Each structure stands twice: as structure tokens, then as C-alpha cells.
Short mmCIF file of C-alpha atoms and ligand atoms in Angstrom, two decimals:
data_model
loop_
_atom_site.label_atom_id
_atom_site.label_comp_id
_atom_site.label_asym_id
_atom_site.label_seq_id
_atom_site.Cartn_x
_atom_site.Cartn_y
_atom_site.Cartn_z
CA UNK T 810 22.14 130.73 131.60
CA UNK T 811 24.88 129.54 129.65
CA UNK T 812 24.75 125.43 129.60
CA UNK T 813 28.01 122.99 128.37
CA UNK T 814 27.30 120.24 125.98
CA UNK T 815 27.49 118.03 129.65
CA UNK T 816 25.30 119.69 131.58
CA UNK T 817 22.85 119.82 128.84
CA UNK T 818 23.08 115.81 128.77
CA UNK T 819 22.94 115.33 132.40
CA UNK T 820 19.48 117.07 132.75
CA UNK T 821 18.05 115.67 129.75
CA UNK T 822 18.87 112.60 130.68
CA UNK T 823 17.25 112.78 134.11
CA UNK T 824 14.06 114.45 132.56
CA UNK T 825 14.13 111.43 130.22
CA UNK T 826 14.43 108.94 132.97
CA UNK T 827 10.06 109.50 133.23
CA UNK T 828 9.82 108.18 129.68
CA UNK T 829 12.35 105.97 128.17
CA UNK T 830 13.89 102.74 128.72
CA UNK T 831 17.09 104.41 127.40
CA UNK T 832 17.38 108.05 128.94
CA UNK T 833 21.17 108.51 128.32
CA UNK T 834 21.50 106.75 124.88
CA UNK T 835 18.06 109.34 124.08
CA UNK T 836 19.82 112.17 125.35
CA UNK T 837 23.00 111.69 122.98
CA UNK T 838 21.16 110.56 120.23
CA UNK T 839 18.89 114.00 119.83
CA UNK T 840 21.30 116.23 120.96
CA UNK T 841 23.82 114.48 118.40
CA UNK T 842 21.22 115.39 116.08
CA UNK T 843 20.78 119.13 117.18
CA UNK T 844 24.74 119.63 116.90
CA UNK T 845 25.12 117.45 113.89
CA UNK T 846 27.60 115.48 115.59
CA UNK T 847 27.76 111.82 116.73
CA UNK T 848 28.06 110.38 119.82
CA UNK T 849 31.53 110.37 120.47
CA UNK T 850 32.14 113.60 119.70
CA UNK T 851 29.77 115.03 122.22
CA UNK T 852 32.58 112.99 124.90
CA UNK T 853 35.34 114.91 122.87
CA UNK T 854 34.47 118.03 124.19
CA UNK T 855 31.97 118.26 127.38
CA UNK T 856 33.19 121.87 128.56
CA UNK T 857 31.50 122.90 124.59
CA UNK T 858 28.83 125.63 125.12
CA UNK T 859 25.27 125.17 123.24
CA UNK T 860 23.52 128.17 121.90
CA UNK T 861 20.13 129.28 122.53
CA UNK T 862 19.13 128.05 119.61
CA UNK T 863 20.45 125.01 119.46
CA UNK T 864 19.10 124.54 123.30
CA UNK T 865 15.77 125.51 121.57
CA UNK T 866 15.80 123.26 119.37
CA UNK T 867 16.70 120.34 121.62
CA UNK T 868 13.92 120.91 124.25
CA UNK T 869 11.62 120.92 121.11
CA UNK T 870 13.03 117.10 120.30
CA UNK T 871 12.66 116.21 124.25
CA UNK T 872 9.24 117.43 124.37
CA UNK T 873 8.48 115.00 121.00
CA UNK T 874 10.32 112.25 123.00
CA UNK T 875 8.30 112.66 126.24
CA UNK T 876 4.88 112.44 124.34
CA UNK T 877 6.33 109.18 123.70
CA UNK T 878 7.42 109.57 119.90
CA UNK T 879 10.17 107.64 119.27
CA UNK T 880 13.86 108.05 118.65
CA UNK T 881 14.17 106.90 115.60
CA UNK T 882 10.97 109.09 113.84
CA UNK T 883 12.74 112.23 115.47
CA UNK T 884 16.09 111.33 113.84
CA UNK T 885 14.50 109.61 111.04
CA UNK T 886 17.18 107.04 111.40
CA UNK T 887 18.04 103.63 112.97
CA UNK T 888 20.54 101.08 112.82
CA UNK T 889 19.73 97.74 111.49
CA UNK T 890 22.75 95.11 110.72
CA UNK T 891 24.98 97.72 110.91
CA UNK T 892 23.08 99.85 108.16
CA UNK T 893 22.03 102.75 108.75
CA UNK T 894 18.45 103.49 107.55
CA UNK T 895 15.93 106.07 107.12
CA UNK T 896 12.73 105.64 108.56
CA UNK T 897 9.28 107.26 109.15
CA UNK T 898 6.39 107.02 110.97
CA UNK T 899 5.12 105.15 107.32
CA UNK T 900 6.96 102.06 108.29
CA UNK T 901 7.83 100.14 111.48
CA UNK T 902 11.08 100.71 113.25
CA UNK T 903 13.30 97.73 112.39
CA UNK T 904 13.68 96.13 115.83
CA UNK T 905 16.69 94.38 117.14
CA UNK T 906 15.05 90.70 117.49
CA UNK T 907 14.77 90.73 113.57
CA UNK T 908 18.52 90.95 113.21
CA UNK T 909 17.50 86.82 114.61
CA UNK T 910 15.61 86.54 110.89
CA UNK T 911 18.40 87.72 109.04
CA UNK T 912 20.91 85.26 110.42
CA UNK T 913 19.01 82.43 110.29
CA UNK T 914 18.39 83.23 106.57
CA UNK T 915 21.85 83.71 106.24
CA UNK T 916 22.38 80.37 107.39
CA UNK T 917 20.82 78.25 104.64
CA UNK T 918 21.39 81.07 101.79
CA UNK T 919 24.17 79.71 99.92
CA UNK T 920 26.75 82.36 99.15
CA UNK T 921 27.59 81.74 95.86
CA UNK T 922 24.64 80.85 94.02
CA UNK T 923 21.96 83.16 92.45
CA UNK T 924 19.08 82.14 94.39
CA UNK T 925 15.64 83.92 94.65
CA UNK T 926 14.95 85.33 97.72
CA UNK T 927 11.54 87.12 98.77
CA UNK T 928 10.64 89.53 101.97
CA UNK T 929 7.34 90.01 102.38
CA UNK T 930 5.99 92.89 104.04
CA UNK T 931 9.20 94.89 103.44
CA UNK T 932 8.66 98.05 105.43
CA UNK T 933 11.84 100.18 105.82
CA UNK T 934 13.56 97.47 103.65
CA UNK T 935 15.83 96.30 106.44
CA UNK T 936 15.76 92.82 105.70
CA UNK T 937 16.49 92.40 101.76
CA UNK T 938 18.55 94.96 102.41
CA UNK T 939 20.70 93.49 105.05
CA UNK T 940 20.37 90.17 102.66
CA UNK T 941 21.76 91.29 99.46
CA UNK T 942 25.04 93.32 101.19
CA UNK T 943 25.62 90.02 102.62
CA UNK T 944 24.80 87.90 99.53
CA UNK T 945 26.43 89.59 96.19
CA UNK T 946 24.47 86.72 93.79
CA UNK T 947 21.18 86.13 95.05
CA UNK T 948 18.40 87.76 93.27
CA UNK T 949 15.89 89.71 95.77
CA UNK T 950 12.18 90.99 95.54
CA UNK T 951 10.51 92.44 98.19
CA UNK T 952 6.50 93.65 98.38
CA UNK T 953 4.27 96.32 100.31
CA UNK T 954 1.05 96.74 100.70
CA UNK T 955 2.43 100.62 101.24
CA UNK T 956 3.81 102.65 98.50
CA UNK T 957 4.73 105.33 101.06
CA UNK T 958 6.49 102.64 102.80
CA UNK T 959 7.93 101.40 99.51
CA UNK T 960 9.78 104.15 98.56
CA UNK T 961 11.36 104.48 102.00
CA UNK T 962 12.53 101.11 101.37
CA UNK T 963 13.58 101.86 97.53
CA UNK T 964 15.63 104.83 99.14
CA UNK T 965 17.28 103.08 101.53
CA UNK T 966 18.07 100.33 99.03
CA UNK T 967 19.61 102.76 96.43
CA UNK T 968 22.15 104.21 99.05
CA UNK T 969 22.87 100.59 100.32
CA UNK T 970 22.64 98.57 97.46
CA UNK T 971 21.88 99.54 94.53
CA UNK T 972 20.51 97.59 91.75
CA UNK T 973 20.08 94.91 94.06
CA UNK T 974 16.62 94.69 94.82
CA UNK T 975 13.28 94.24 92.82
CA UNK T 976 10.53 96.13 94.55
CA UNK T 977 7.02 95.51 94.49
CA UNK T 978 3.73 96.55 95.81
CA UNK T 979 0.98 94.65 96.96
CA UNK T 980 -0.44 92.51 99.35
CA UNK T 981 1.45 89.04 100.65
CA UNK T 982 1.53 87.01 97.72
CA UNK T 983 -1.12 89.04 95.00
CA UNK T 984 1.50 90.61 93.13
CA UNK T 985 3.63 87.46 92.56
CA UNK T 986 1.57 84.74 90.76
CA UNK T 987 3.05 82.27 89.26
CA UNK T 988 6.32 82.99 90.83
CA UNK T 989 8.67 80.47 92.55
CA UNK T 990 11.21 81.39 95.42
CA UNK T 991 14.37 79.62 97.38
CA UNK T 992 13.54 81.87 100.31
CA UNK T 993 10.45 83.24 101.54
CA UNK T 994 11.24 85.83 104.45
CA UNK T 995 8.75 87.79 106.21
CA UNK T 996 8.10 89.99 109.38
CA UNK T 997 4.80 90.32 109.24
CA UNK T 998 2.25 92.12 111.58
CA UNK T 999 1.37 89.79 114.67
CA UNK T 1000 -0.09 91.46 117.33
CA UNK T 1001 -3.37 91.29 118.73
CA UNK T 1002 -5.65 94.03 118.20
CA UNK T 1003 -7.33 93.24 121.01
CA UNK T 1004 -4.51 94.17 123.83
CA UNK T 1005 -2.65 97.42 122.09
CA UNK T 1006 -3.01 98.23 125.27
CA UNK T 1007 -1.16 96.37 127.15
CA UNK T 1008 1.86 96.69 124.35
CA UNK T 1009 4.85 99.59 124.19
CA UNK T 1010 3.09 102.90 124.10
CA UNK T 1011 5.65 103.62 121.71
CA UNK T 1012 3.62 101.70 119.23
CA UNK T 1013 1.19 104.23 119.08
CA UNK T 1014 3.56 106.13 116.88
CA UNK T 1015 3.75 103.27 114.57
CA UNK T 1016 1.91 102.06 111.60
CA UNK T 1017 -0.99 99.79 112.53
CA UNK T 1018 -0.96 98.00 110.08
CA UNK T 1019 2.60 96.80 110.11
CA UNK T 1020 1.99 95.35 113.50
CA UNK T 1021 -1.81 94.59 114.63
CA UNK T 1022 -3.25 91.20 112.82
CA UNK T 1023 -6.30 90.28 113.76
CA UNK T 1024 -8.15 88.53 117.68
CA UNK T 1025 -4.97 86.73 118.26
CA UNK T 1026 -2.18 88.58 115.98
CA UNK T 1027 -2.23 85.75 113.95
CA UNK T 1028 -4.07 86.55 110.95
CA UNK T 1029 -1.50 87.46 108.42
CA UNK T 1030 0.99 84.60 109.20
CA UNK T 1031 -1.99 82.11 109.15
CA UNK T 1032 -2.41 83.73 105.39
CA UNK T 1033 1.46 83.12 104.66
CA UNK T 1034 1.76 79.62 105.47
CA UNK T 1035 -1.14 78.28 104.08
CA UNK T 1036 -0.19 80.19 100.26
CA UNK T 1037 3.65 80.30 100.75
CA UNK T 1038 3.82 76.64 99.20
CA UNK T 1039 2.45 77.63 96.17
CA UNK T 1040 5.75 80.51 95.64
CA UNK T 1041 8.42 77.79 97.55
CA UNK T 1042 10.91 75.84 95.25
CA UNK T 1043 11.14 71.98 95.94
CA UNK T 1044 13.79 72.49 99.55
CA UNK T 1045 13.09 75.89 99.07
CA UNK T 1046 12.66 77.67 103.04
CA UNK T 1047 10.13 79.94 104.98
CA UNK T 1048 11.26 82.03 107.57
CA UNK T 1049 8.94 83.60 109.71
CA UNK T 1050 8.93 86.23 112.78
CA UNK T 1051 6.33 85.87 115.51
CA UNK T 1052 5.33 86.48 119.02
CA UNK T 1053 6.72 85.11 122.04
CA UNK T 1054 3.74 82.80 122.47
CA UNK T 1055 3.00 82.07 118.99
CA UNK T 1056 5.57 79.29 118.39
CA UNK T 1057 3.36 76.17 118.91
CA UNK T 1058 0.54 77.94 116.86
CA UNK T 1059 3.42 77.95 114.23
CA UNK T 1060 4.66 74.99 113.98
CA UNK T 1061 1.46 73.44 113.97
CA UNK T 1062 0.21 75.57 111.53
CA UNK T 1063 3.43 74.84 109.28
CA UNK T 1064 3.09 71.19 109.98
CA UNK T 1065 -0.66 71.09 108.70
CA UNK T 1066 0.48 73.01 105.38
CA UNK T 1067 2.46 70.10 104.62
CA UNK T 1068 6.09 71.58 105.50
CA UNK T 1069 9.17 69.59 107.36
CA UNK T 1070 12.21 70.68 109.16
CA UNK T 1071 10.31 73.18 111.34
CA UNK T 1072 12.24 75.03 114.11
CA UNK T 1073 11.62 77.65 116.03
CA UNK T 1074 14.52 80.03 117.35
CA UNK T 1075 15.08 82.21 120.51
CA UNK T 1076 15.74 86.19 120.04
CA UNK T 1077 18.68 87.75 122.44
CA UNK T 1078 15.94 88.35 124.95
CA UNK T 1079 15.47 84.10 125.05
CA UNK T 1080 11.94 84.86 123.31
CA UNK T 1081 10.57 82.09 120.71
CA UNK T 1082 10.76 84.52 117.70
CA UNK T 1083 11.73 82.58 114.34
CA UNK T 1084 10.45 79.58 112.97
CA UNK T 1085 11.83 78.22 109.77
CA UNK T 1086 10.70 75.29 107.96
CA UNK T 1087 11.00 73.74 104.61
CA UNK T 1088 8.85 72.94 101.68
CA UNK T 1089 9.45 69.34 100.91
N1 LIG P 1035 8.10 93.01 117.43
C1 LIG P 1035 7.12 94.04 117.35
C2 LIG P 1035 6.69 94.47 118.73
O1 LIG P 1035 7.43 95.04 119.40
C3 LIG P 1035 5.96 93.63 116.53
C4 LIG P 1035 6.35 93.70 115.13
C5 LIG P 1035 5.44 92.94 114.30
O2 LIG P 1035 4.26 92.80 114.56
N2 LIG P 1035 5.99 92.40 113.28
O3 LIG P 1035 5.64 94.29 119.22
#
């Protein structure tokens, strides 16, 4: 049967409807991929006809997508502050709500002034990365526990911006003794290992360890405040990601580790997600 670029989307899309969130926005995405085209151009031309093969090769990408694999490890790519990155199963898929971190950061980093700036837990690299194309003097590092994950991130940072970014591997704050920051950034892992199961089945796909921290999630940021004084310049900021229902954890946490100014900020979804505070 011979099948149009449209028709092909319609019934994907319907299939899809069992699995995703997102059926139509799947549907263009993969088949985008298959044709090497982007999403507009599929609209350009619906009448198109789609070979066997290609058609072969797009039910192979559906059936990935209805085991519950994610969009982005199929395409290995996803958008992030505009940027387009690669990603792999070895790091978490940057997530819209940390676009929130970002801002914020780029609220109190100055734009003309060669500040240090750390992201902890860098994964993909979306956040330094997203930092130093919108700050052309400030000097970045960013760590992983993961050199699989690091060199994602080093890849992504070369094509985006080059030179920009010191990478280094570790965990949290090891590889950085004696260091001092302006900014301490981090998205770290905070969800409870006891409930994966009542999370996204999509985060089966994902690394554990870049999201699962301990009885109550809170394990790694518990480790971050308490040591991030030691790396923070006098004023110098710490902005950290969290749960929904980890903000008053947070802030008290941040208040017994001696800091001030401590906010917490609401994602697009009106989620507590951010808290910020500052090392007096
Ligand atoms: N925000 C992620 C989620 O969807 C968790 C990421 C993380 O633990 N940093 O659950």
C-alpha cells in the first residue's frame, strides 16, 4: 500500500495516543528523523510518498517509542535554551523546568565581569552551556561523576561553545578543593528511590543515578548545601533544583548552613523548583 507523508502521521499519531503525552509532536519528530527533514517541511508537502524502507524504518522508531523509550534517546537530540543538544541514555534528558535554573542564574550573573561559575552534576552539559552563550566573560567549570556523560557534555560544548568550559570529573565537590566560586549551580538527582514507581515510566530509560537520591530524594542536595560554603565567594550564590515538595526541606536546610537571601521559585507548571540563596 502506498502511504503519503500525511497519512503516515495521522496513524502514527493515533497509535501513539496509547503511550505519549505528545502523540503528534512524537509522530513528526521520528518521522522528521526517518526523512531527514524537520518539522515544517513534512507540512510543505503532505501528498509526498514514503518508501518501504523508510516506512520500515519508522515503525522500527514507533515500536522503540511504545516500549516507552523516549524521544529524545531515539533522535539523540533535544532542545534546551534554544540549543540543540545531543543526548544519550548516559545522561538525563534536559527537562524544560531547568530552563527556570538558568534564568534565575542569569539574573544575578553580571554580564560583564569574569566571574566563576560552577554546575555540578553536569550531565548533557545543558546548563554551563546555556550559561556561557549567554555570558561571553564568565569563566565556567562543570563536574561528573560520569565520564561517559562527560564527554557528551564536552561534545556538545565544543559545537556550542568552544573553549568556554572547563570540564571535570568527579563527585560534587571532590575534584575542586580549595577552589572558590561566584556561582554554584546544580541539578542534582532528587528523587526518592523508594516511589520510582509511582514516577514517569519514561524514567526507566534514564540514568539512575542522575535522578534517584536516597529515602526521600534528598540525599545529594543535603550533601551540597552543607559543603557548598566551603567553594562560595563572600555574596557568592547557590542555585539549586528540587522537587515540588522539597522547598521547605530547602530552605531550612540552607538556613541551618548559615546562608541568607533564600528563595524558592515556581517552574511554568507553578511547581516550587529553584531555591537560591546566598553565602554571606
Ligand atoms: N525533574 C526530574 C523528574 O522528572 C528529576 C530530575 C532530577 O532528579 N534532577 O523527575
Amino acid at each position: 500500500m502506498t502511504e503519503t507523508l500525511k497519512s503516515t502521521l495521522a496513524n502514527a499519531q493515533k497509535l501513539l495516543e496509547a503511550t505519549s503525552d505528545s502523540p503528534q509532536l512524537d509522530a513528526e519528530i521520528l518521522l522528521g528523523k526517518v526523512l531527514q527533514a524537520n518539522r515544517a517541511a513534512l507540512y510543505a508537502n503532505p501528498e509526498q510518498l514514503i518508501t518501504d524502507s523508510q516506512i520500515d524504518k519508522f515503525e522500527q522508531l514507533l515500536a522503540q517509542r511504545f516500549s516507552g523509550k523516549p524521544v529524545a534517546y531515539l533522535t539523540g537530540l533535544r532542545e534546551f535554551w534554544s540549543l540543540e543538544l545531543k543526548v544519550t541514555p548516559d545522561v538525563l534528558i534536559p527537562r524544560p523546568e531547568t530552563e527556570l535554573l538558568v534564568e534565575l542564574s542569569l539574573m544575578h550573573i553580571p554580564e560583564s565581569d569574569d566571574c566563576k561559575v560552577l554546575d555540578l552534576g553536569c550531565g548533557s552539559g545543558a546548563i554551563a552551556i546555556a550559561i556561557a552563550t549567554e555570558r561571553p566573560s564568565c569563566k565556567l567549570t562543570a563536574t561528573d561523576t560520569s565520564l561517559t556523560a562527560l564527554s557528551i557534555a564536552r561534545e556538545n560544548a565544543d559545537k556550542l561553545c568552544p573553549k568556554r568550559i572547563q570540564f571535570i570529573n568527579g563527585s560534587w565537590f571532590a575534584p575542586l578543593k580549595g577552589e572558590l566560586f561566584n556561582f554554584i549551580i546544580s541539578n542534582p538527582p532528587y528523587v526518592s528511590s523508594q516511589q520510582p514507581q509511582l514516577t514517569d515510566p519514561e524514567l526507566e530509560h534514564e540514568p539512575p543515578q542522575a535522578l534517584y537520591s536516597g529515602a526521600d530524594g534528598l540525599d545529594d542536595l543535603r550533601q551540597l548545601v552543607t559543603e557548598a560554603p566551603d567553594y562560595l565567594m563572600n555574596n557568592g550564590y547557590l542555585l539549586l533544583e528540587h522537587g515540588f515538595d522539597q522547598a521547605d526541606t530547602m530552605t531550612e536546610l540552607l538556613r541551618q548552613a548559615g546562608f541568607v537571601n533564600i528563595k524558592t521559585h515556581h517552574d511554568l507548571a507553578g511547581l516550587p523548583r529553584v531555591t537560591e540563596a546566598q553565602h554571606p
